[in-house]
Amino acid sequence: SDGFPQLSVVQWGQLVIASVAYIYVVVAFAISLELTTMANAFVLGNMASVIIIAGRFILGFPTLKLEIVGAFIGFTGAVICASSGPQTLANDEVASTSARQMLGNALAFSSSFGVAIYLLSAKKFRASMDLFVFMFHIMAFGAFFLFLYIILRGEVLTFDMHPNHGIFGWLNLSPDRLPLELYIILVCNLLGTLGYVATMKYFDPVVPATVMLMEPVIGALLGFAAGTADLPGPVTWFGDLIVAGG
């Protein structure tokens, strides 16, 4: 039934875990973008379908042979994407940049585990909880944990509208603040995140997780169009093609 039902202590704990997983995805993915290419971050950050299928197989749950083969192919593609690195720099620069990129790749891939946990939790709660009630609690818990993360890291934070460290800085009318925030809310969250969670009531988590494999291509093209990233090289495109094929 719709609405917010009575939850047990265990269910509240599961809701908190889902929120922490969601925030980890956001933070890990954002950090990975500073360390590796946008294409790699998108590919490795959208491996949830592979992780869910592999997890089912390892834990002994019924798994179709084609799902196992697809997971293996997808993982192979991810390894190819992660192996693509800078080739036009001096040797010491290549070593430094490659180490930095591998760290970014690892962070992006780890965020896929958060996506998997989040989708599995959404599937569990969507059977008995209204969509917007679920998302409200995820975002409320998430905002709290993100605020706590900022405090613990000692980040500069002010309770004003400063564009860089003000807690209400997103209200500034500059193109990269309020307009961008509205785009993220209406397009990324309302049509993207909310759309994924809405399908959880009718589909297995593997379905939306598989659809996410199209995000790397779209993300790379959007990044190039916005001037924030270069188009990925042939190795990354090849790896992404293998991931999508799996």
Short mmCIF file of C-alpha atoms in Angstrom, two decimals:
data_model
loop_
_atom_site.label_atom_id
_atom_site.label_comp_id
_atom_site.label_asym_id
_atom_site.label_seq_id
_atom_site.Cartn_x
_atom_site.Cartn_y
_atom_site.Cartn_z
CA SER A 1 0.00 0.00 0.00
CA ASP A 2 1.07 3.60 -0.53
CA GLY A 3 2.15 5.92 2.22
CA PHE A 4 4.72 5.52 4.96
CA PRO A 5 4.07 2.32 6.95
CA GLN A 6 5.27 1.46 10.42
CA LEU A 7 8.88 0.39 10.15
CA SER A 8 10.77 -1.91 12.45
CA VAL A 9 14.18 -1.01 13.82
CA VAL A 10 15.74 -3.28 11.20
CA GLN A 11 13.82 -1.55 8.40
CA TRP A 12 14.88 1.89 9.64
CA GLY A 13 18.43 0.62 9.61
CA GLN A 14 18.01 -0.59 6.03
CA LEU A 15 16.64 2.82 5.03
CA VAL A 16 19.68 4.51 6.57
CA ILE A 17 21.99 2.07 4.76
CA ALA A 18 20.27 2.90 1.46
CA SER A 19 20.80 6.61 2.14
CA VAL A 20 24.47 6.11 3.01
CA ALA A 21 24.91 4.06 -0.18
CA TYR A 22 23.33 6.85 -2.24
CA ILE A 23 25.57 9.51 -0.71
CA TYR A 24 28.65 7.33 -1.17
CA VAL A 25 27.80 7.00 -4.86
CA VAL A 26 27.53 10.78 -5.22
CA VAL A 27 30.73 11.56 -3.30
CA ALA A 28 32.88 8.75 -4.78
CA PHE A 29 31.76 9.56 -8.32
CA ALA A 30 32.39 13.29 -7.86
CA ILE A 31 35.92 12.65 -6.53
CA SER A 32 36.65 10.17 -9.32
CA LEU A 33 35.86 12.85 -11.90
CA GLU A 34 38.82 14.84 -10.57
CA LEU A 35 41.18 11.87 -10.88
CA THR A 36 40.21 10.04 -14.06
CA THR A 37 38.46 10.74 -17.34
CA MET A 38 34.73 11.41 -17.45
CA ALA A 39 34.24 8.41 -19.75
CA ASN A 40 36.02 6.03 -17.35
CA ALA A 41 34.12 7.42 -14.37
CA PHE A 42 30.80 6.84 -16.13
CA VAL A 43 31.67 3.33 -17.33
CA LEU A 44 33.11 2.08 -14.03
CA GLY A 45 30.45 3.88 -11.98
CA ASN A 46 27.63 2.07 -13.81
CA MET A 47 28.66 -1.54 -13.25
CA ALA A 48 25.83 -2.23 -10.79
CA SER A 49 24.20 -4.83 -13.05
CA VAL A 50 27.45 -6.83 -13.19
CA ILE A 51 27.86 -6.57 -9.40
CA ILE A 52 24.26 -7.66 -8.70
CA ILE A 53 24.52 -10.68 -11.02
CA ALA A 54 27.97 -11.65 -9.68
CA GLY A 55 26.69 -11.28 -6.11
CA ARG A 56 23.73 -13.56 -6.79
CA PHE A 57 26.00 -16.18 -8.31
CA ILE A 58 28.53 -16.07 -5.44
CA LEU A 59 25.77 -16.26 -2.80
CA GLY A 60 24.14 -19.21 -4.53
CA PHE A 61 20.96 -17.53 -5.74
CA PRO A 62 19.42 -18.73 -9.03
CA THR A 63 21.30 -17.05 -11.90
CA LEU A 64 20.79 -17.54 -15.61
CA LYS A 65 23.81 -18.65 -17.62
CA LEU A 66 23.39 -15.73 -20.00
CA GLU A 67 23.46 -13.35 -17.00
CA ILE A 68 26.76 -14.85 -15.86
CA VAL A 69 28.24 -14.59 -19.36
CA GLY A 70 26.98 -11.03 -19.67
CA ALA A 71 28.50 -10.09 -16.31
CA PHE A 72 31.85 -11.53 -17.35
CA ILE A 73 31.77 -9.65 -20.66
CA GLY A 74 30.82 -6.43 -18.88
CA PHE A 75 33.65 -6.82 -16.39
CA THR A 76 36.09 -7.43 -19.25
CA GLY A 77 34.97 -4.19 -20.89
CA ALA A 78 35.43 -2.32 -17.62
CA VAL A 79 38.99 -3.62 -17.30
CA ILE A 80 39.73 -2.41 -20.85
CA CYS A 81 38.34 1.05 -20.03
CA ALA A 82 40.35 1.23 -16.81
CA SER A 83 43.54 0.25 -18.62
CA SER A 84 43.32 3.19 -21.04
CA GLY A 85 45.69 5.90 -19.85
CA PRO A 86 47.75 8.84 -21.05
CA GLN A 87 50.32 7.92 -23.68
CA THR A 88 51.68 11.28 -24.82
CA LEU A 89 53.44 12.49 -21.68
CA ALA A 90 56.97 12.02 -20.39
CA ASN A 91 57.62 8.76 -18.54
CA ASP A 92 57.51 10.26 -15.03
CA GLU A 93 54.38 12.22 -15.89
CA VAL A 94 52.76 9.09 -17.31
CA ALA A 95 53.52 7.17 -14.09
CA SER A 96 52.11 9.93 -11.89
CA THR A 97 49.03 10.48 -14.04
CA SER A 98 48.41 6.75 -14.42
CA ALA A 99 48.49 6.22 -10.64
CA ARG A 100 46.09 9.11 -10.18
CA GLN A 101 43.81 7.75 -12.89
CA MET A 102 43.82 4.24 -11.44
CA LEU A 103 42.77 5.67 -8.08
CA GLY A 104 39.93 7.50 -9.81
CA ASN A 105 38.96 4.32 -11.65
CA ALA A 106 38.91 2.40 -8.36
CA LEU A 107 36.71 5.04 -6.72
CA ALA A 108 34.32 5.06 -9.67
CA PHE A 109 34.08 1.27 -9.61
CA SER A 110 33.50 1.26 -5.85
CA SER A 111 30.56 3.61 -6.37
CA SER A 112 28.93 0.84 -8.42
CA PHE A 113 28.65 -1.19 -5.21
CA GLY A 114 26.77 1.73 -3.68
CA VAL A 115 24.44 1.81 -6.69
CA ALA A 116 23.80 -1.92 -6.33
CA ILE A 117 22.98 -1.60 -2.61
CA TYR A 118 20.77 1.41 -3.31
CA LEU A 119 18.80 -0.34 -6.09
CA LEU A 120 18.33 -3.52 -4.04
CA SER A 121 17.08 -1.42 -1.10
CA ALA A 122 14.73 0.51 -3.37
CA LYS A 123 13.30 -2.76 -4.67
CA LYS A 124 12.63 -3.90 -1.12
CA PHE A 125 10.92 -0.69 -0.01
CA ARG A 126 8.97 0.10 -3.19
CA ALA A 127 6.63 -2.83 -2.50
CA SER A 128 5.25 -1.11 0.61
CA MET A 129 6.25 2.55 0.45
CA ASP A 130 5.11 5.48 -1.68
CA LEU A 131 7.70 6.59 -4.24
CA PHE A 132 7.96 10.21 -3.08
CA VAL A 133 7.96 9.26 0.60
CA PHE A 134 10.88 6.90 -0.05
CA MET A 135 12.81 9.52 -2.02
CA PHE A 136 12.15 12.19 0.63
CA HIS A 137 13.69 10.05 3.35
CA ILE A 138 16.62 9.04 1.14
CA MET A 139 17.37 12.70 0.36
CA ALA A 140 16.80 13.86 3.96
CA PHE A 141 19.12 11.22 5.43
CA GLY A 142 21.53 11.81 2.56
CA ALA A 143 21.69 15.55 3.17
CA PHE A 144 22.40 14.94 6.85
CA PHE A 145 25.21 12.46 6.18
CA LEU A 146 26.70 14.71 3.50
CA PHE A 147 26.65 17.65 5.92
CA LEU A 148 28.33 15.44 8.54
CA TYR A 149 30.96 14.39 5.98
CA ILE A 150 31.77 18.03 5.19
CA ILE A 151 32.11 18.86 8.90
CA LEU A 152 34.33 15.86 9.65
CA ARG A 153 36.62 16.70 6.73
CA GLY A 154 37.04 20.22 8.03
CA GLU A 155 35.77 21.81 4.82
CA VAL A 156 35.04 25.53 4.84
CA LEU A 157 31.29 25.93 5.35
CA THR A 158 29.29 29.10 5.99
CA PHE A 159 25.57 29.62 6.51
CA ASP A 160 25.15 32.17 3.74
CA MET A 161 24.88 32.42 -0.05
CA HIS A 162 28.60 32.43 -0.80
CA PRO A 163 28.91 30.68 -4.21
CA ASN A 164 31.80 28.44 -3.14
CA HIS A 165 31.29 27.49 0.50
CA GLY A 166 27.90 28.90 1.48
CA ILE A 167 25.28 26.31 2.42
CA PHE A 168 22.77 28.36 0.39
CA GLY A 169 25.24 29.19 -2.36
CA TRP A 170 23.17 27.23 -4.88
CA LEU A 171 20.57 30.03 -4.74
CA ASN A 172 22.88 32.37 -6.67
CA LEU A 173 21.52 33.24 -10.11
CA SER A 174 24.82 32.63 -11.92
CA PRO A 175 24.57 29.94 -14.66
CA ASP A 176 26.58 27.40 -12.67
CA ARG A 177 24.48 27.68 -9.50
CA LEU A 178 20.65 27.98 -9.41
CA PRO A 179 20.00 27.21 -13.13
CA LEU A 180 22.34 24.21 -12.94
CA GLU A 181 20.76 23.07 -9.67
CA LEU A 182 17.30 23.23 -11.24
CA TYR A 183 18.54 21.18 -14.18
CA ILE A 184 19.97 18.57 -11.81
CA ILE A 185 16.70 18.43 -9.86
CA LEU A 186 14.28 18.34 -12.79
CA VAL A 187 16.27 16.28 -15.30
CA CYS A 188 18.84 14.21 -13.39
CA ASN A 189 16.86 13.51 -10.20
CA LEU A 190 13.22 13.72 -11.27
CA LEU A 191 13.57 11.94 -14.62
CA GLY A 192 16.68 9.92 -13.81
CA THR A 193 16.95 8.84 -10.17
CA LEU A 194 13.19 8.99 -9.51
CA GLY A 195 12.51 7.13 -12.74
CA TYR A 196 14.89 4.31 -11.78
CA VAL A 197 13.29 3.94 -8.35
CA ALA A 198 9.77 4.04 -9.80
CA THR A 199 10.52 0.98 -11.93
CA MET A 200 11.63 -0.97 -8.86
CA LYS A 201 7.99 -1.74 -8.10
CA TYR A 202 7.64 -3.64 -11.37
CA PHE A 203 11.11 -4.82 -12.44
CA ASP A 204 14.08 -6.67 -11.05
CA PRO A 205 16.96 -4.31 -10.00
CA VAL A 206 19.06 -5.75 -12.83
CA VAL A 207 16.78 -4.07 -15.40
CA PRO A 208 17.41 -0.40 -14.46
CA ALA A 209 21.03 -1.27 -13.62
CA THR A 210 21.43 -2.56 -17.18
CA VAL A 211 19.82 0.55 -18.64
CA MET A 212 22.46 2.56 -16.76
CA LEU A 213 25.08 1.08 -19.10
CA MET A 214 23.97 3.67 -21.65
CA GLU A 215 24.99 6.52 -19.35
CA PRO A 216 28.72 6.45 -20.25
CA VAL A 217 28.03 7.19 -23.92
CA ILE A 218 25.51 9.93 -23.16
CA GLY A 219 27.70 11.37 -20.39
CA ALA A 220 30.78 11.51 -22.63
CA LEU A 221 28.87 13.30 -25.39
CA LEU A 222 27.28 15.76 -22.95
CA GLY A 223 30.66 16.47 -21.35
CA PHE A 224 32.19 17.14 -24.76
CA ALA A 225 29.26 19.37 -25.76
CA ALA A 226 29.58 21.34 -22.51
CA GLY A 227 33.33 21.73 -23.00
CA THR A 228 34.16 20.04 -19.70
CA ALA A 229 35.75 16.89 -21.15
CA ASP A 230 37.42 15.58 -24.29
CA LEU A 231 35.96 12.73 -26.27
CA PRO A 232 37.39 9.42 -25.02
CA GLY A 233 39.97 7.53 -27.05
CA PRO A 234 39.32 4.39 -29.11
CA VAL A 235 40.29 2.05 -26.25
CA THR A 236 37.65 3.55 -23.96
CA TRP A 237 35.00 3.45 -26.70
CA PHE A 238 35.88 -0.19 -27.38
CA GLY A 239 35.69 -1.07 -23.68
CA ASP A 240 32.36 0.75 -23.29
CA LEU A 241 30.98 -1.13 -26.30
CA ILE A 242 31.94 -4.42 -24.65
CA VAL A 243 30.34 -3.33 -21.34
CA ALA A 244 27.08 -2.43 -23.11
CA GLY A 245 27.22 -5.67 -25.09
CA GLY A 246 27.57 -7.70 -21.91
#
